[in-house]
mmCIF file of C-alpha atoms and ligand atoms in Angstrom:
data_model
loop_
_atom_site.group_PDB
_atom_site.id
_atom_site.type_symbol
_atom_site.label_atom_id
_atom_site.label_comp_id
_atom_site.label_asym_id
_atom_site.label_seq_id
_atom_site.Cartn_x
_atom_site.Cartn_y
_atom_site.Cartn_z
ATOM 1 C CA UNK T 1 -54.580 -51.575 57.019
ATOM 2 C CA UNK T 2 -54.654 -54.351 54.493
ATOM 3 C CA UNK T 3 -51.087 -53.398 53.705
ATOM 4 C CA UNK T 4 -49.974 -55.405 56.721
ATOM 5 C CA UNK T 5 -51.241 -58.825 55.916
ATOM 6 C CA UNK T 6 -50.100 -61.316 53.359
ATOM 7 C CA UNK T 7 -47.057 -59.337 52.341
ATOM 8 C CA UNK T 8 -45.505 -62.500 51.003
ATOM 9 C CA UNK T 9 -48.438 -63.167 48.725
ATOM 10 C CA UNK T 10 -48.322 -59.611 47.569
ATOM 11 C CA UNK T 11 -44.716 -59.793 46.566
ATOM 12 C CA UNK T 12 -45.307 -63.165 44.906
ATOM 13 C CA UNK T 13 -48.107 -61.569 42.908
ATOM 14 C CA UNK T 14 -45.875 -58.697 41.998
ATOM 15 C CA UNK T 15 -43.123 -61.047 40.918
ATOM 16 C CA UNK T 16 -45.586 -63.038 38.810
ATOM 17 C CA UNK T 17 -46.946 -59.882 37.268
ATOM 18 C CA UNK T 18 -43.468 -58.605 36.512
ATOM 19 C CA UNK T 19 -42.490 -61.926 34.992
ATOM 20 C CA UNK T 20 -45.539 -61.963 32.778
ATOM 21 C CA UNK T 21 -45.040 -58.324 31.767
ATOM 22 C CA UNK T 22 -41.435 -59.176 30.951
ATOM 23 C CA UNK T 23 -42.555 -62.152 28.860
ATOM 24 C CA UNK T 24 -45.043 -59.969 27.022
ATOM 25 C CA UNK T 25 -42.393 -57.371 26.300
ATOM 26 C CA UNK T 26 -40.025 -60.043 25.038
ATOM 27 C CA UNK T 27 -42.741 -61.603 22.879
ATOM 28 C CA UNK T 28 -43.492 -58.195 21.336
ATOM 29 C CA UNK T 29 -39.800 -57.596 20.745
ATOM 30 C CA UNK T 30 -39.392 -60.998 19.128
ATOM 31 C CA UNK T 31 -42.380 -60.347 16.883
ATOM 32 C CA UNK T 32 -40.891 -57.029 15.743
ATOM 33 C CA UNK T 33 -37.486 -58.594 15.114
ATOM 34 C CA UNK T 34 -39.076 -61.522 13.244
ATOM 35 C CA UNK T 35 -41.032 -59.078 11.102
ATOM 36 C CA UNK T 36 -37.880 -57.152 10.322
ATOM 37 C CA UNK T 37 -36.047 -60.339 9.393
ATOM 38 C CA UNK T 38 -38.941 -61.376 7.142
ATOM 39 C CA UNK T 39 -38.954 -57.910 5.553
ATOM 40 C CA UNK T 40 -35.190 -57.937 4.938
ATOM 41 C CA UNK T 41 -35.405 -60.296 1.998
ATOM 42 C CA UNK T 42 -33.221 -58.474 -0.524
ATOM 43 C CA UNK T 43 -29.890 -59.983 -1.427
ATOM 44 C CA UNK T 44 -27.628 -57.304 -2.827
ATOM 45 C CA UNK T 45 -24.476 -55.383 -2.139
ATOM 46 C CA UNK T 46 -24.602 -52.289 0.039
ATOM 47 C CA UNK T 47 -22.959 -48.897 0.083
ATOM 48 C CA UNK T 48 -21.652 -48.086 3.554
ATOM 49 C CA UNK T 49 -20.537 -44.602 4.543
ATOM 50 C CA UNK T 50 -18.395 -44.016 7.637
ATOM 51 C CA UNK T 51 -18.094 -40.364 8.534
ATOM 52 C CA UNK T 52 -17.511 -38.094 11.507
ATOM 53 C CA UNK T 53 -14.567 -36.644 13.384
ATOM 54 C CA UNK T 54 -13.787 -39.549 15.686
ATOM 55 C CA UNK T 55 -11.137 -42.227 15.232
ATOM 56 C CA UNK T 56 -12.249 -45.519 13.752
ATOM 57 C CA UNK T 57 -13.480 -44.977 10.195
ATOM 58 C CA UNK T 58 -10.618 -46.404 8.159
ATOM 59 C CA UNK T 59 -9.815 -49.084 10.703
ATOM 60 C CA UNK T 60 -13.433 -50.243 10.717
ATOM 61 C CA UNK T 61 -13.463 -50.360 6.928
ATOM 62 C CA UNK T 62 -10.277 -52.431 6.860
ATOM 63 C CA UNK T 63 -11.764 -54.701 9.497
ATOM 64 C CA UNK T 64 -14.791 -55.253 7.275
ATOM 65 C CA UNK T 65 -12.495 -55.998 4.363
ATOM 66 C CA UNK T 66 -10.751 -58.655 6.472
ATOM 67 C CA UNK T 67 -14.189 -60.155 7.080
ATOM 68 C CA UNK T 68 -14.892 -60.273 3.338
ATOM 69 C CA UNK T 69 -11.482 -61.809 2.708
ATOM 70 C CA UNK T 70 -12.235 -64.519 5.235
ATOM 71 C CA UNK T 71 -15.063 -65.580 2.937
ATOM 72 C CA UNK T 72 -12.739 -65.700 -0.037
ATOM 73 C CA UNK T 73 -14.101 -62.515 -1.593
ATOM 74 C CA UNK T 74 -12.010 -60.495 -4.007
ATOM 75 C CA UNK T 75 -11.320 -57.004 -2.629
ATOM 76 C CA UNK T 76 -9.761 -53.723 -3.700
ATOM 77 C CA UNK T 77 -8.751 -50.582 -1.856
ATOM 78 C CA UNK T 78 -8.031 -47.109 -3.110
ATOM 79 C CA UNK T 79 -6.585 -44.731 -0.546
ATOM 80 C CA UNK T 80 -7.268 -41.244 -1.764
ATOM 81 C CA UNK T 81 -4.889 -39.504 0.573
ATOM 82 C CA UNK T 82 -1.249 -40.173 0.374
ATOM 83 C CA UNK T 83 0.109 -39.637 3.811
ATOM 84 C CA UNK T 84 2.581 -42.082 5.202
ATOM 85 C CA UNK T 85 4.014 -44.500 2.721
ATOM 86 C CA UNK T 86 4.089 -47.653 4.802
ATOM 87 C CA UNK T 87 0.890 -47.880 6.790
ATOM 88 C CA UNK T 88 0.204 -51.131 8.616
ATOM 89 C CA UNK T 89 -2.850 -51.710 6.448
ATOM 90 C CA UNK T 90 -0.805 -51.331 3.281
ATOM 91 C CA UNK T 91 2.003 -53.595 4.517
ATOM 92 C CA UNK T 92 -0.478 -56.232 5.603
ATOM 93 C CA UNK T 93 -3.175 -56.256 2.912
ATOM 94 C CA UNK T 94 -0.966 -55.476 -0.076
ATOM 95 C CA UNK T 95 0.739 -58.831 0.446
ATOM 96 C CA UNK T 96 -2.526 -60.678 0.170
ATOM 97 C CA UNK T 97 -3.465 -62.264 -3.180
ATOM 98 C CA UNK T 98 -7.193 -61.462 -2.716
ATOM 99 C CA UNK T 99 -6.583 -57.711 -2.400
ATOM 100 C CA UNK T 100 -5.605 -55.077 -4.938
ATOM 101 C CA UNK T 101 -4.277 -52.172 -2.931
ATOM 102 C CA UNK T 102 -3.883 -48.789 -4.618
ATOM 103 C CA UNK T 103 -2.605 -45.625 -3.049
ATOM 104 C CA UNK T 104 -3.371 -42.431 -4.923
ATOM 105 C CA UNK T 105 -0.327 -41.296 -6.841
ATOM 106 C CA UNK T 106 1.926 -38.271 -6.700
ATOM 107 C CA UNK T 107 0.848 -35.152 -5.102
ATOM 108 C CA UNK T 108 -1.567 -35.377 -2.307
ATOM 109 C CA UNK T 109 -0.223 -34.795 1.162
ATOM 110 C CA UNK T 110 -0.940 -32.365 3.938
ATOM 111 C CA UNK T 111 2.551 -30.887 3.782
ATOM 112 C CA UNK T 112 2.947 -29.844 0.167
ATOM 113 C CA UNK T 113 -0.127 -28.525 -1.555
ATOM 114 C CA UNK T 114 -0.115 -28.342 -5.329
ATOM 115 C CA UNK T 115 -3.750 -28.132 -6.423
ATOM 116 C CA UNK T 116 -3.194 -28.941 -10.080
ATOM 117 C CA UNK T 117 -1.213 -32.072 -9.345
ATOM 118 C CA UNK T 118 -3.675 -33.040 -6.673
ATOM 119 C CA UNK T 119 -6.589 -32.671 -9.057
ATOM 120 C CA UNK T 120 -4.856 -34.798 -11.651
ATOM 121 C CA UNK T 121 -3.955 -37.473 -9.096
ATOM 122 C CA UNK T 122 -7.509 -37.502 -7.750
ATOM 123 C CA UNK T 123 -8.959 -37.889 -11.233
ATOM 124 C CA UNK T 124 -6.597 -40.701 -12.108
ATOM 125 C CA UNK T 125 -7.497 -42.481 -8.880
ATOM 126 C CA UNK T 126 -11.188 -41.994 -9.611
ATOM 127 C CA UNK T 127 -10.785 -43.377 -13.135
ATOM 128 C CA UNK T 128 -9.372 -46.492 -11.513
ATOM 129 C CA UNK T 129 -12.282 -46.553 -9.059
ATOM 130 C CA UNK T 130 -14.713 -46.512 -11.982
ATOM 131 C CA UNK T 131 -12.958 -49.510 -13.496
ATOM 132 C CA UNK T 132 -13.263 -51.395 -10.207
ATOM 133 C CA UNK T 133 -16.927 -50.423 -9.929
ATOM 134 C CA UNK T 134 -17.541 -51.873 -13.375
ATOM 135 C CA UNK T 135 -15.760 -55.148 -12.625
ATOM 136 C CA UNK T 136 -17.980 -57.824 -11.159
ATOM 137 C CA UNK T 137 -15.017 -59.899 -9.984
ATOM 138 C CA UNK T 138 -14.727 -57.531 -7.027
ATOM 139 C CA UNK T 139 -16.996 -58.266 -4.119
ATOM 140 C CA UNK T 140 -15.728 -55.567 -1.776
ATOM 141 C CA UNK T 141 -14.325 -52.117 -2.550
ATOM 142 C CA UNK T 142 -12.951 -49.606 -0.093
ATOM 143 C CA UNK T 143 -12.510 -45.969 -1.103
ATOM 144 C CA UNK T 144 -10.668 -44.605 1.874
ATOM 145 C CA UNK T 145 -10.794 -40.809 2.425
ATOM 146 C CA UNK T 146 -12.592 -40.272 -0.862
ATOM 147 C CA UNK T 147 -14.642 -37.476 0.635
ATOM 148 C CA UNK T 148 -11.754 -35.017 0.716
ATOM 149 C CA UNK T 149 -11.402 -35.156 -3.059
ATOM 150 C CA UNK T 150 -14.988 -33.999 -3.373
ATOM 151 C CA UNK T 151 -14.624 -31.399 -0.659
ATOM 152 C CA UNK T 152 -11.656 -29.842 -2.461
ATOM 153 C CA UNK T 153 -13.568 -29.834 -5.718
ATOM 154 C CA UNK T 154 -11.236 -32.295 -7.476
ATOM 155 C CA UNK T 155 -13.986 -34.846 -8.054
ATOM 156 C CA UNK T 156 -17.636 -34.447 -8.885
ATOM 157 C CA UNK T 157 -20.022 -36.005 -6.370
ATOM 158 C CA UNK T 158 -22.735 -36.601 -8.974
ATOM 159 C CA UNK T 159 -20.348 -38.465 -11.237
ATOM 160 C CA UNK T 160 -19.255 -40.597 -8.284
ATOM 161 C CA UNK T 161 -22.860 -41.318 -7.313
ATOM 162 C CA UNK T 162 -23.662 -42.386 -10.888
ATOM 163 C CA UNK T 163 -20.809 -44.897 -10.974
ATOM 164 C CA UNK T 164 -21.771 -46.227 -7.536
ATOM 165 C CA UNK T 165 -25.376 -46.733 -8.621
ATOM 166 C CA UNK T 166 -24.344 -48.568 -11.791
ATOM 167 C CA UNK T 167 -22.052 -51.057 -10.014
ATOM 168 C CA UNK T 168 -22.695 -54.837 -10.060
ATOM 169 C CA UNK T 169 -25.567 -55.788 -7.767
ATOM 170 C CA UNK T 170 -23.527 -57.979 -5.419
ATOM 171 C CA UNK T 171 -20.713 -55.461 -4.901
ATOM 172 C CA UNK T 172 -20.236 -53.993 -1.415
ATOM 173 C CA UNK T 173 -18.587 -50.588 -1.178
ATOM 174 C CA UNK T 174 -17.332 -48.687 1.846
ATOM 175 C CA UNK T 175 -16.419 -45.011 1.734
ATOM 176 C CA UNK T 176 -14.753 -43.154 4.581
ATOM 177 C CA UNK T 177 -14.054 -39.513 5.309
ATOM 178 C CA UNK T 178 -14.865 -36.966 7.972
ATOM 179 C CA UNK T 179 -17.515 -35.267 5.870
ATOM 180 C CA UNK T 180 -19.504 -36.873 3.076
ATOM 181 C CA UNK T 181 -21.158 -35.300 0.038
ATOM 182 C CA UNK T 182 -24.953 -35.278 0.127
ATOM 183 C CA UNK T 183 -25.103 -37.052 -3.269
ATOM 184 C CA UNK T 184 -23.265 -40.043 -1.804
ATOM 185 C CA UNK T 185 -25.210 -40.119 1.430
ATOM 186 C CA UNK T 186 -28.448 -40.043 -0.552
ATOM 187 C CA UNK T 187 -27.647 -43.403 -2.148
ATOM 188 C CA UNK T 188 -25.923 -45.042 0.846
ATOM 189 C CA UNK T 189 -27.576 -48.049 2.493
ATOM 190 C CA UNK T 190 -25.756 -47.681 5.798
ATOM 191 C CA UNK T 191 -24.321 -44.507 7.296
ATOM 192 C CA UNK T 192 -22.454 -44.457 10.588
ATOM 193 C CA UNK T 193 -21.075 -41.393 12.305
ATOM 194 C CA UNK T 194 -17.964 -41.901 14.399
ATOM 195 C CA UNK T 195 -18.217 -39.329 17.132
ATOM 196 C CA UNK T 196 -15.066 -37.802 18.581
ATOM 197 C CA UNK T 197 -15.506 -37.853 22.326
ATOM 198 C CA UNK T 198 -11.839 -38.091 23.266
ATOM 199 C CA UNK T 199 -8.600 -38.730 21.438
ATOM 200 C CA UNK T 200 -5.240 -39.708 22.893
ATOM 201 C CA UNK T 201 -3.570 -37.128 20.669
ATOM 202 C CA UNK T 202 -5.164 -34.370 22.714
ATOM 203 C CA UNK T 203 -3.820 -36.001 25.864
ATOM 204 C CA UNK T 204 -0.381 -35.588 24.363
ATOM 205 C CA UNK T 205 0.157 -39.143 23.091
ATOM 206 C CA UNK T 206 2.198 -39.392 19.890
ATOM 207 C CA UNK T 207 0.806 -41.147 16.820
ATOM 208 C CA UNK T 208 2.057 -44.718 16.884
ATOM 209 C CA UNK T 209 2.523 -47.639 14.503
ATOM 210 C CA UNK T 210 -0.276 -50.160 14.765
ATOM 211 C CA UNK T 211 -2.763 -47.606 16.090
ATOM 212 C CA UNK T 212 -2.594 -44.554 13.856
ATOM 213 C CA UNK T 213 -0.912 -46.009 10.807
HETATM 214 P P1 LIG P 1 -8.394 -44.707 11.837
HETATM 215 O O1 LIG P 1 -7.596 -44.859 10.569
HETATM 216 O O2 LIG P 1 -7.519 -44.766 13.035
HETATM 217 O O3 LIG P 1 -9.592 -45.598 11.885
HETATM 218 P P2 LIG P 1 -10.059 -42.538 10.969
HETATM 219 O O4 LIG P 1 -10.022 -43.104 9.609
HETATM 220 O O5 LIG P 1 -11.357 -42.562 11.685
HETATM 221 O O6 LIG P 1 -8.933 -43.189 11.855
HETATM 222 P P3 LIG P 1 -9.044 -40.067 9.872
HETATM 223 O O7 LIG P 1 -9.847 -38.836 9.854
HETATM 224 O O8 LIG P 1 -8.841 -40.805 8.603
HETATM 225 O O9 LIG P 1 -9.605 -41.031 11.003
HETATM 226 O O10 LIG P 1 -7.654 -39.727 10.517
HETATM 227 C C1 LIG P 1 -6.602 -40.582 10.381
HETATM 228 C C2 LIG P 1 -5.590 -40.440 11.501
HETATM 229 O O11 LIG P 1 -5.903 -39.383 12.390
HETATM 230 C C3 LIG P 1 -5.527 -41.672 12.377
HETATM 231 O O12 LIG P 1 -4.174 -41.803 12.653
HETATM 232 C C4 LIG P 1 -6.287 -41.321 13.607
HETATM 233 O O13 LIG P 1 -5.816 -41.929 14.788
HETATM 234 C C5 LIG P 1 -6.122 -39.855 13.693
HETATM 235 N N1 LIG P 1 -7.365 -39.281 14.217
HETATM 236 C C6 LIG P 1 -8.615 -39.662 13.918
HETATM 237 N N2 LIG P 1 -9.505 -38.929 14.591
HETATM 238 C C7 LIG P 1 -8.784 -38.077 15.334
HETATM 239 C C8 LIG P 1 -9.111 -37.056 16.269
HETATM 240 N N3 LIG P 1 -10.377 -36.804 16.554
HETATM 241 N N4 LIG P 1 -8.108 -36.352 16.840
HETATM 242 C C9 LIG P 1 -6.822 -36.626 16.540
HETATM 243 N N5 LIG P 1 -6.447 -37.565 15.663
HETATM 244 C C10 LIG P 1 -7.408 -38.286 15.074
HETATM 245 MG MG1 LIG P 2 -9.314 -42.588 7.824
#
């Protein structure tokens, strides 16, 4: 019976209550975020791992490198899989004075497999990576597709983890690859999984310059 009178007041009350509940929720949220900001007081480089079967790992890593370059930071890339010679990222970043761009030498491609040459190429590329990891001039390092070298047994994950841990404190490192060795994930600060929900390739679209390479 009382449902029928003062409907307007009722809904005003409800609106007020909702508004105050909303304000409370927002205040709680803000407190949590403020606490997190206060807790995040370390200033140091991070190790970021991008893994998973979806498209976007290497392109995200190169995007992050562009961000670092915008701040004048010295950067280096090692691409551990030699696929196409002239990728867009190579053509673009290799020109830039702030970037040292290395593509792993002779041997590794999907077409011709020669395990001994591949192992040697991987180890040479990793020796270079260790030099970069010991050089505090570099602010940002990208080891693109490094994970395959571990998966194939050409490189030792523990040795890689040791060099990563010993790097200069300010150095940021990104590592990409569909799967990632446990030893590397264990010491990563950020890990993102790119999930493959759909890919144009499976719709029959050819790989194209500017998107795939
Ligand atoms: P990108 O370099 O485009 O960011 P990625 O680094 O995440 O891709 P990789 O596993 O390195 O992916 O594969 C490299 C190439 O394979 C790219 O040309 C990409 O478009 C393509 N690719 C990535 N994921 C898929 C997929 N799920 N199906 C088909 N092709 C893919
Ligand atoms: Mg990639």
